[in-house]
Amino acid sequence: MNNEIGYEIDFLPVGEGEKSGDAIALHWGNILSNDPTKQTVVVIDGGFADSGEALVEHIKKYYQTSTVNCVISTHPDNDHVSGLSVVLEKMTVNCLVMHRPWLKEHTNGISDLFVHGRVTDKSVRNRLKEGLDAAYQLEQLALNKRIQITEPFTDVGGYSGALRILGPTQDYYESLLPDFRSTPQAKQESSISTLFGRASSAVANAVKKFAENWDIETLDNDGETSAENNSSAITLFHFNDEYILFTGDAGIPALTQAVNLLVGEGFNFAKLKFIQVPHHGSQRNIGPTILNTLIGNRVNQTKIKTAFVSAAKDGEPKHPAKKVTNAFLRRGAPVYATQGKGLLHRSSNIPLRAGWSSASSIQLYTEVEE
Ligand SMILES: [Zn+2]
């Protein structure tokens, strides 16, 4: 089914005010026919509960079906997972891809890693279930509905279908669990939580501004994000000779592992045509080194790739950060932001949807926030 006709990828608008989130739907196959069985439909994250409703309506209206072949939950934060329960409740879902951190296989012996002596593996599992309630509810719903659940760990050695999980590896995922917000205090404060805490307290200070242009880049490789974000499933979609990268809220260590996997396989990055800007465009999740591999390391004012970011209407200056959109644009990947409206990316043989108009990308900023 992968070698015919085309694909469409929809980023739905998520979130009120400053709160961003992800709700993504895609379908591929003979999507121009009136036969919905000739396509494959996938949902990647469902935003908040109201975005889940919007996803259901969107798929029924534009994909002409109430069947979703696969739902992927990148990570358990509410702005990604809450809406997925609505999709499972209101549509026919054939498979669910999500992490289940509370399973015994991920938490055997985990109690040794915490400061407090009375912590048990079971109490950690319970805290994960309680702290990640929306994700746990999603899992329970899938079990009740007898929907097959698979955990998204690195597919080594290529594709078995159109979608491939590049990361996290199971080892890396399990190493992140002691730093999840809902677990007790870990014995060794990892560099992640220390630096993350310090960085957040600096936000209260006045925001400094820096000059940027095509040649001056202030984005660095030192950004830190939460353990939950780094646990995000990173997915590569391929259709004929084109590749598309979905990043969830993954941060620099997680993305580096995924990108290095491809580098090691001799992947041709020229075939990567579309990149989701990670974590709503936060400057803590991406750096020049990864972008140099994914896109290129020279200023390229010709558009060679497309980038989408799910960002709330009032998400700026954090979502997306100007130095991030500049970094993509500078390399030849202009960024389009949802900011309250839906965005559609499609293969070149698919006509623009009736009633939709072309979007404009974010221009180069000459001043960026610290
Ligand atoms: Zn998020």
Tab-separated table of C-alpha atoms and ligand atoms in Angstrom:
chain	number	residue	atom	x	y	z
A	1	MET	CA	0.000	0.000	0.000
A	2	ASN	CA	3.016	2.219	0.436
A	3	ASN	CA	3.959	2.592	-3.214
A	4	GLU	CA	0.883	4.230	-4.564
A	5	ILE	CA	-0.560	7.752	-4.844
A	6	GLY	CA	0.431	9.926	-1.841
A	7	TYR	CA	0.124	11.185	1.693
A	8	GLU	CA	-1.267	14.054	3.770
A	9	ILE	CA	-0.057	15.119	7.215
A	10	ASP	CA	-2.217	17.366	9.390
A	11	PHE	CA	-1.042	19.305	12.421
A	12	LEU	CA	-4.164	20.404	14.291
A	13	PRO	CA	-4.112	23.533	16.438
A	14	VAL	CA	-3.793	22.684	20.141
A	15	GLY	CA	-4.098	24.728	23.269
A	16	GLU	CA	-5.464	27.963	24.597
A	17	GLY	CA	-3.248	30.900	25.476
A	18	GLU	CA	0.377	29.966	26.052
A	19	LYS	CA	-0.096	26.195	26.452
A	20	SER	CA	1.101	24.263	23.426
A	21	GLY	CA	0.422	20.620	22.582
A	22	ASP	CA	0.529	18.153	19.690
A	23	ALA	CA	-2.332	16.587	17.728
A	24	ILE	CA	-1.208	15.097	14.424
A	25	ALA	CA	-3.037	12.931	11.906
A	26	LEU	CA	-1.670	11.414	8.722
A	27	HIS	CA	-2.906	9.116	6.022
A	28	TRP	CA	-1.313	7.601	2.978
A	29	GLY	CA	-2.110	5.261	0.130
A	30	ASN	CA	-4.750	5.844	-2.524
A	31	ILE	CA	-6.120	8.833	-0.633
A	32	LEU	CA	-7.733	10.336	-3.748
A	33	SER	CA	-10.087	7.403	-4.193
A	34	ASN	CA	-13.463	7.383	-2.488
A	35	ASP	CA	-12.597	4.073	-0.861
A	36	PRO	CA	-11.288	4.698	2.672
A	37	THR	CA	-9.972	1.137	2.901
A	38	LYS	CA	-7.236	2.004	0.385
A	39	GLN	CA	-5.474	4.212	2.918
A	40	THR	CA	-3.658	3.833	6.218
A	41	VAL	CA	-4.546	6.315	8.972
A	42	VAL	CA	-2.259	7.126	11.891
A	43	VAL	CA	-2.620	9.572	14.783
A	44	ILE	CA	0.465	10.855	16.593
A	45	ASP	CA	-0.558	12.452	19.905
A	46	GLY	CA	-3.964	13.906	20.653
A	47	GLY	CA	-3.376	17.152	22.515
A	48	PHE	CA	-5.844	17.993	25.295
A	49	ALA	CA	-9.354	16.487	25.477
A	50	ASP	CA	-10.901	19.082	23.136
A	51	SER	CA	-8.173	18.476	20.542
A	52	GLY	CA	-9.108	14.785	20.673
A	53	GLU	CA	-12.658	15.758	19.662
A	54	ALA	CA	-11.245	17.910	16.873
A	55	LEU	CA	-9.063	15.033	15.651
A	56	VAL	CA	-12.068	12.715	15.438
A	57	GLU	CA	-14.040	15.281	13.428
A	58	HIS	CA	-11.065	16.041	11.209
A	59	ILE	CA	-10.416	12.397	10.317
A	60	LYS	CA	-14.090	11.753	9.595
A	61	LYS	CA	-14.375	14.856	7.429
A	62	TYR	CA	-11.109	14.803	5.494
A	63	TYR	CA	-10.032	11.152	5.567
A	64	GLN	CA	-13.632	9.903	5.190
A	65	THR	CA	-13.268	7.164	7.764
A	66	SER	CA	-13.831	6.352	11.414
A	67	THR	CA	-11.028	3.779	11.483
A	68	VAL	CA	-7.539	4.639	12.725
A	69	ASN	CA	-4.994	1.944	11.937
A	70	CYS	CA	-2.605	3.054	14.612
A	71	VAL	CA	-2.470	5.609	17.437
A	72	ILE	CA	0.975	6.644	18.665
A	73	SER	CA	1.418	8.328	22.038
A	74	THR	CA	4.898	9.900	22.066
A	75	HIS	CA	5.094	10.517	25.830
A	76	PRO	CA	2.766	10.815	28.828
A	77	ASP	CA	2.511	14.623	29.220
A	78	ASN	CA	-1.085	15.891	29.206
A	79	ASP	CA	-0.669	18.192	26.216
A	80	HIS	CA	0.012	15.106	24.069
A	81	VAL	CA	-1.882	12.211	25.606
A	82	SER	CA	-5.209	13.548	26.938
A	83	GLY	CA	-7.009	13.740	23.598
A	84	LEU	CA	-6.070	10.185	22.640
A	85	SER	CA	-8.658	8.656	24.969
A	86	VAL	CA	-11.321	10.482	22.950
A	87	VAL	CA	-9.925	8.967	19.747
A	88	LEU	CA	-9.997	5.470	21.273
A	89	GLU	CA	-13.529	5.986	22.543
A	90	LYS	CA	-15.041	7.444	19.391
A	91	MET	CA	-13.179	5.661	16.585
A	92	THR	CA	-12.225	2.125	15.649
A	93	VAL	CA	-8.549	1.914	16.597
A	94	ASN	CA	-6.555	-1.146	15.553
A	95	CYS	CA	-3.377	-0.596	17.522
A	96	LEU	CA	-1.933	1.668	20.195
A	97	VAL	CA	1.759	2.463	20.480
A	98	MET	CA	2.688	3.851	23.895
A	99	HIS	CA	5.193	3.396	26.717
A	100	ARG	CA	4.007	1.570	29.829
A	101	PRO	CA	6.571	2.627	32.443
A	102	TRP	CA	4.629	0.969	35.272
A	103	LEU	CA	5.148	-2.518	33.840
A	104	LYS	CA	7.292	-4.774	36.008
A	105	GLU	CA	9.828	-5.296	33.249
A	106	HIS	CA	10.727	-1.578	33.364
A	107	THR	CA	10.738	-1.181	37.133
A	108	ASN	CA	12.348	-4.339	38.501
A	109	GLY	CA	14.931	-3.157	41.037
A	110	ILE	CA	14.147	0.525	40.394
A	111	SER	CA	13.651	1.095	44.152
A	112	ASP	CA	17.444	0.889	44.652
A	113	LEU	CA	17.822	4.153	42.771
A	114	PHE	CA	15.956	6.340	45.259
A	115	VAL	CA	17.107	8.132	48.396
A	116	HIS	CA	14.342	6.946	50.700
A	117	GLY	CA	14.903	3.394	51.979
A	118	ARG	CA	11.229	2.509	52.192
A	119	VAL	CA	10.578	2.972	48.496
A	120	THR	CA	9.590	-0.317	46.845
A	121	ASP	CA	9.350	-1.245	43.187
A	122	LYS	CA	5.606	-1.477	43.667
A	123	SER	CA	5.322	1.975	45.226
A	124	VAL	CA	7.280	3.433	42.307
A	125	ARG	CA	4.938	1.713	39.879
A	126	ASN	CA	1.943	3.168	41.718
A	127	ARG	CA	3.422	6.644	41.681
A	128	LEU	CA	4.016	6.372	37.943
A	129	LYS	CA	0.406	5.306	37.403
A	130	GLU	CA	-0.901	8.168	39.554
A	131	GLY	CA	1.467	10.817	38.230
A	132	LEU	CA	0.908	9.875	34.611
A	133	ASP	CA	-2.831	9.474	35.060
A	134	ALA	CA	-3.925	10.429	31.525
A	135	ALA	CA	-1.489	7.907	30.017
A	136	TYR	CA	-2.524	5.202	32.482
A	137	GLN	CA	-6.204	5.829	31.668
A	138	LEU	CA	-5.389	5.511	27.980
A	139	GLU	CA	-3.692	2.167	28.568
A	140	GLN	CA	-6.649	0.912	30.632
A	141	LEU	CA	-9.093	1.996	27.935
A	142	ALA	CA	-7.082	0.146	25.287
A	143	LEU	CA	-6.951	-2.994	27.453
A	144	ASN	CA	-10.720	-2.830	27.993
A	145	LYS	CA	-11.299	-2.460	24.285
A	146	ARG	CA	-8.803	-5.235	23.521
A	147	ILE	CA	-6.702	-2.922	21.393
A	148	GLN	CA	-3.209	-4.291	20.844
A	149	ILE	CA	-0.563	-2.194	22.661
A	150	THR	CA	3.081	-2.015	21.566
A	151	GLU	CA	5.807	0.006	23.251
A	152	PRO	CA	7.793	2.362	21.021
A	153	PHE	CA	11.407	1.281	21.313
A	154	THR	CA	14.072	1.652	18.638
A	155	ASP	CA	13.435	-0.550	15.597
A	156	VAL	CA	16.931	-1.728	14.805
A	157	GLY	CA	17.732	-2.570	11.217
A	158	GLY	CA	15.095	-0.732	9.276
A	159	TYR	CA	11.400	-0.793	8.548
A	160	SER	CA	8.722	-3.374	8.901
A	161	GLY	CA	6.099	-0.898	7.663
A	162	ALA	CA	5.890	2.745	6.625
A	163	LEU	CA	6.653	3.945	10.145
A	164	ARG	CA	9.830	3.247	12.051
A	165	ILE	CA	10.581	4.062	15.696
A	166	LEU	CA	14.083	5.589	15.857
A	167	GLY	CA	14.106	6.041	19.604
A	168	PRO	CA	14.270	5.768	22.508
A	169	THR	CA	16.061	2.469	23.039
A	170	GLN	CA	14.623	0.472	25.928
A	171	ASP	CA	17.830	1.013	27.950
A	172	TYR	CA	17.764	4.771	27.488
A	173	TYR	CA	14.052	4.883	28.295
A	174	GLU	CA	14.524	2.968	31.545
A	175	SER	CA	17.453	5.213	32.517
A	176	LEU	CA	15.078	8.203	32.336
A	177	LEU	CA	12.384	6.740	34.601
A	178	PRO	CA	13.997	7.648	37.996
A	179	ASP	CA	13.944	11.314	36.882
A	180	PHE	CA	10.245	11.349	35.985
A	181	ARG	CA	8.409	13.976	38.069
A	182	SER	CA	6.118	11.407	39.705
A	183	THR	CA	8.863	9.123	41.039
A	184	PRO	CA	10.541	9.767	44.448
A	185	GLN	CA	13.816	11.656	44.759
A	186	ALA	CA	16.565	9.793	42.899
A	187	LYS	CA	19.855	9.059	44.708
A	188	GLN	CA	21.929	10.602	41.994
A	189	GLU	CA	20.381	13.835	40.859
A	190	SER	CA	21.002	13.451	37.174
A	191	SER	CA	22.459	16.327	35.200
A	192	ILE	CA	19.064	16.597	33.560
A	193	SER	CA	17.107	17.625	36.644
A	194	THR	CA	19.812	19.829	38.144
A	195	LEU	CA	20.403	21.853	35.051
A	196	PHE	CA	16.730	21.940	34.208
A	197	GLY	CA	15.881	23.335	37.658
A	198	ARG	CA	18.562	25.956	37.492
A	199	ALA	CA	17.542	27.042	34.047
A	200	SER	CA	13.878	27.453	34.980
A	201	SER	CA	14.651	29.701	37.932
A	202	ALA	CA	16.555	32.018	35.627
A	203	VAL	CA	13.369	32.758	33.716
A	204	ALA	CA	12.328	35.323	36.334
A	205	ASN	CA	15.173	37.590	35.251
A	206	ALA	CA	14.653	40.118	32.507
A	207	VAL	CA	14.862	38.584	29.050
A	208	LYS	CA	18.025	39.595	27.260
A	209	LYS	CA	18.038	39.974	23.520
A	210	PHE	CA	20.699	39.108	20.983
A	211	ALA	CA	21.225	40.043	17.385
A	212	GLU	CA	21.064	37.292	14.782
A	213	ASN	CA	21.177	37.249	11.010
A	214	TRP	CA	21.779	34.653	8.287
A	215	ASP	CA	25.369	34.149	9.519
A	216	ILE	CA	25.131	34.716	13.269
A	217	GLU	CA	23.613	31.847	15.267
A	218	THR	CA	23.100	32.020	19.052
A	219	LEU	CA	21.367	28.637	19.481
A	220	ASP	CA	23.660	26.202	21.348
A	221	ASN	CA	23.919	22.457	21.992
A	222	ASP	CA	23.530	22.730	25.784
A	223	GLY	CA	19.742	22.813	26.135
A	224	GLU	CA	18.197	20.512	28.763
A	225	THR	CA	14.642	19.264	28.904
A	226	SER	CA	12.662	16.966	31.207
A	227	ALA	CA	13.105	13.189	31.403
A	228	GLU	CA	9.497	12.793	30.223
A	229	ASN	CA	10.255	14.859	27.115
A	230	ASN	CA	13.399	12.854	26.363
A	231	SER	CA	11.321	9.678	26.598
A	232	SER	CA	9.321	10.775	23.521
A	233	ALA	CA	8.948	8.264	20.715
A	234	ILE	CA	10.794	9.571	17.653
A	235	THR	CA	9.230	8.292	14.450
A	236	LEU	CA	10.414	8.206	10.845
A	237	PHE	CA	7.771	7.858	8.154
A	238	HIS	CA	8.698	6.908	4.619
A	239	PHE	CA	6.657	7.097	1.496
A	240	ASN	CA	8.308	6.106	-1.769
A	241	ASP	CA	11.581	8.026	-1.680
A	242	GLU	CA	10.638	10.657	0.915
A	243	TYR	CA	11.211	10.623	4.649
A	244	ILE	CA	9.394	12.558	7.369
A	245	LEU	CA	10.588	12.925	10.968
A	246	PHE	CA	8.271	13.263	13.981
A	247	THR	CA	10.022	14.277	17.177
A	248	GLY	CA	7.433	14.736	19.962
A	249	ASP	CA	9.042	16.691	22.775
A	250	ALA	CA	12.406	14.878	22.531
A	251	GLY	CA	15.478	16.800	23.644
A	252	ILE	CA	19.092	16.861	22.525
A	253	PRO	CA	20.322	13.522	23.986
A	254	ALA	CA	17.269	11.647	22.679
A	255	LEU	CA	17.430	13.239	19.230
A	256	THR	CA	21.187	12.700	19.011
A	257	GLN	CA	20.755	8.947	19.548
A	258	ALA	CA	18.042	8.772	16.903
A	259	VAL	CA	20.035	10.795	14.389
A	260	ASN	CA	23.196	8.774	15.053
A	261	LEU	CA	21.296	5.566	14.354
A	262	LEU	CA	20.557	6.888	10.864
A	263	VAL	CA	24.099	8.189	10.379
A	264	GLY	CA	25.427	4.732	11.262
A	265	GLU	CA	23.214	3.179	8.601
A	266	GLY	CA	24.418	5.604	5.938
A	267	PHE	CA	21.007	7.262	5.663
A	268	ASN	CA	20.763	9.873	2.907
A	269	PHE	CA	19.525	12.979	4.730
A	270	ALA	CA	18.729	14.685	1.421
A	271	LYS	CA	15.694	12.399	1.309
A	272	LEU	CA	14.436	13.754	4.610
A	273	LYS	CA	11.874	16.255	3.378
A	274	PHE	CA	9.961	17.247	6.477
A	275	ILE	CA	10.886	17.700	10.143
A	276	GLN	CA	8.673	18.351	13.138
A	277	VAL	CA	10.384	21.002	15.288
A	278	PRO	CA	10.642	19.270	18.704
A	279	HIS	CA	8.864	20.457	21.850
A	280	HIS	CA	6.816	23.232	20.263
A	281	GLY	CA	9.969	25.082	19.214
A	282	SER	CA	11.650	25.287	22.610
A	283	GLN	CA	15.290	26.371	22.421
A	284	ARG	CA	16.189	23.712	25.019
A	285	ASN	CA	15.439	20.781	22.726
A	286	ILE	CA	17.596	21.260	19.668
A	287	GLY	CA	21.057	22.533	18.773
A	288	PRO	CA	23.213	23.319	15.758
A	289	THR	CA	24.965	19.926	15.700
A	290	ILE	CA	21.767	17.928	15.192
A	291	LEU	CA	20.464	20.423	12.661
A	292	ASN	CA	23.729	20.277	10.712
A	293	THR	CA	23.230	16.534	10.295
A	294	LEU	CA	19.497	16.648	9.637
A	295	ILE	CA	19.470	19.604	7.264
A	296	GLY	CA	22.968	20.909	6.505
A	297	ASN	CA	25.613	23.184	7.949
A	298	ARG	CA	25.691	25.996	5.432
A	299	VAL	CA	23.475	29.021	5.052
A	300	ASN	CA	21.040	27.949	2.375
A	301	GLN	CA	18.393	30.452	1.429
A	302	THR	CA	16.802	27.982	-0.973
A	303	LYS	CA	14.044	25.869	0.568
A	304	ILE	CA	15.259	22.265	0.730
A	305	LYS	CA	13.001	20.952	3.496
A	306	THR	CA	9.817	21.871	5.346
A	307	ALA	CA	9.441	22.159	9.127
A	308	PHE	CA	6.214	22.338	11.145
A	309	VAL	CA	5.907	23.355	14.769
A	310	SER	CA	2.883	22.841	17.033
A	311	ALA	CA	2.809	26.057	19.009
A	312	ALA	CA	0.016	27.741	20.949
A	313	LYS	CA	-1.423	30.999	19.651
A	314	ASP	CA	0.233	32.959	22.448
A	315	GLY	CA	3.190	30.621	22.898
A	316	GLU	CA	5.892	33.117	21.940
A	317	PRO	CA	8.633	33.806	22.843
A	318	LYS	CA	9.135	30.242	24.166
A	319	HIS	CA	7.008	28.364	21.627
A	320	PRO	CA	8.512	28.697	19.130
A	321	ALA	CA	11.784	30.378	20.085
A	322	LYS	CA	13.027	32.792	17.460
A	323	LYS	CA	16.541	31.369	17.531
A	324	VAL	CA	15.053	27.948	16.726
A	325	THR	CA	12.964	29.084	13.759
A	326	ASN	CA	16.010	31.061	12.547
A	327	ALA	CA	18.197	27.952	12.871
A	328	PHE	CA	15.874	25.886	10.675
A	329	LEU	CA	15.330	28.687	8.150
A	330	ARG	CA	19.051	29.506	7.914
A	331	ARG	CA	19.732	25.936	6.777
A	332	GLY	CA	16.940	25.855	4.212
A	333	ALA	CA	14.012	24.514	6.247
A	334	PRO	CA	11.475	27.302	6.783
A	335	VAL	CA	9.187	26.725	9.768
A	336	TYR	CA	5.402	26.886	9.647
A	337	ALA	CA	3.644	27.248	13.015
A	338	THR	CA	0.125	26.109	13.904
A	339	GLN	CA	-0.570	29.058	16.264
A	340	GLY	CA	-4.328	28.523	16.312
A	341	LYS	CA	-4.771	27.083	12.820
A	342	GLY	CA	-4.406	23.678	11.178
A	343	LEU	CA	-1.419	22.984	8.931
A	344	LEU	CA	-1.295	20.475	6.093
A	345	HIS	CA	1.776	18.969	4.415
A	346	ARG	CA	1.171	16.700	1.418
A	347	SER	CA	3.093	14.778	-1.202
A	348	SER	CA	3.573	16.762	-4.402
A	349	ASN	CA	1.032	14.716	-6.381
A	350	ILE	CA	-1.840	15.513	-4.009
A	351	PRO	CA	-3.867	18.637	-4.840
A	352	LEU	CA	-4.487	21.311	-2.217
A	353	ARG	CA	-7.594	20.539	-0.194
A	354	ALA	CA	-10.699	22.481	-1.250
A	355	GLY	CA	-11.147	25.579	0.883
A	356	TRP	CA	-7.570	25.521	2.194
A	357	SER	CA	-4.973	28.108	1.211
A	358	SER	CA	-1.203	27.999	1.315
A	359	ALA	CA	0.387	29.020	4.581
A	360	SER	CA	3.330	31.351	5.019
A	361	SER	CA	6.443	30.419	6.959
A	362	ILE	CA	8.154	32.361	9.733
A	363	GLN	CA	10.648	34.927	8.423
A	364	LEU	CA	14.167	35.495	9.743
A	365	TYR	CA	14.270	37.451	13.013
A	366	THR	CA	17.148	39.879	13.512
A	367	GLU	CA	16.668	39.907	17.278
A	368	VAL	CA	16.185	36.791	19.456
A	369	GLU	CA	15.560	36.164	23.174
A	370	GLU	CA	18.334	34.790	25.383
B	1	ZN	ZN	4.462	19.108	24.680
